C-alpha positions as a printed Julia matrix, in Angstrom:
69×3 Matrix{Float64}:
  -0.05  -0.09  -0.47
   1.31   3.78  -0.58
   2.76   5.59   1.97
   3.53   9.4    1.56
   4.67  11.88   3.66
   3.44  15.36   3.62
   4.71  19.31   3.95
   3.04  21.17   5.88
   4.46  24.91   6.51
   0.47  26.37   7.72
   1.19  23.81  10.81
   1.03  26.56  13.84
  -1.05  24.99  16.59
  -2.62  21.8   17.33
  -5.94  23.13  16.11
  -4.31  23.15  12.54
  -3.3   19.38  13.23
  -6.33  18.18  14.22
  -7.4   20.35  11.24
  -5.88  18.15   8.64
  -6.14  14.85  11.03
 -10.21  14.95   9.83
  -8.95  16.23   6.31
  -7.28  13.21   5.52
  -9.48  10.52   7.64
 -13.1   11.81   5.41
 -10.74  11.01   2.13
 -11.72   7.48   0.52
  -8.7    5.12   0.13
  -6.72   6.79   2.77
  -6.6    4.32   5.39
  -3.91   5.07   7.9
  -2.9    8.77   8.91
  -0.68  10.77  11.63
  -0.34  14.17  11.81
   3.29  15.79  14.09
   2.93  19.43  14.43
   6.16  19.37  15.79
   7.5   18.39  12.03
   4.78  20.18  10.36
   4.74  16.93   8.93
   1.7   14.35   7.9
   2.27  10.77   7.1
  -0.87   8.95   4.56
  -1.36   5.83   3.17
  -3.38   5.03   1.46
  -4.61   2.8   -1.63
  -3.35   3.25  -5.42
  -7.51   4.82  -6.56
  -5.85   8.02  -4.43
  -2.74   9.81  -5.59
  -0.99  12.21  -3.91
  -2.57  15.47  -6.06
  -5.38  14.58  -4.45
  -4.99  14.81  -1.04
  -2.47  17.83  -2.11
  -5.97  19.33  -3.83
  -7.69  18.34  -0.1
  -5.23  20.06   1.99
  -5.42  22.53  -0.47
  -9.04  22.78  -0.64
  -9.39  22.75   3.03
  -6.64  25.96   3.42
  -3.44  23.69   4.46
  -0.33  24.03   1.53
   1.28  21.77   0.89
   4.1   19.18  -0.82
   4.79  15.8   -1.32
   7.96  15.68   1.23
C-alpha cells in the first residue's frame, strides 16, 4: 500500500493539526494517517486509487498548502 509524507508549513497549532487529520481521515482510500505538529508533516497510507496530488488538492481546499516531502 502506498505511503506518502507531506510537508505542511501552515501547521502552527494543535487546532491546525486536528483539522488536517480530520481532512485526511475523511478522504476515501486513506487507510491510516498521522500528523506531526513539531515537524509540520503528515504521513498518509492510502490505496493506489487516490494519488498524492488528490490529497494535496484536498488539503489546499481546506486551506493548508502542502507538498510531497
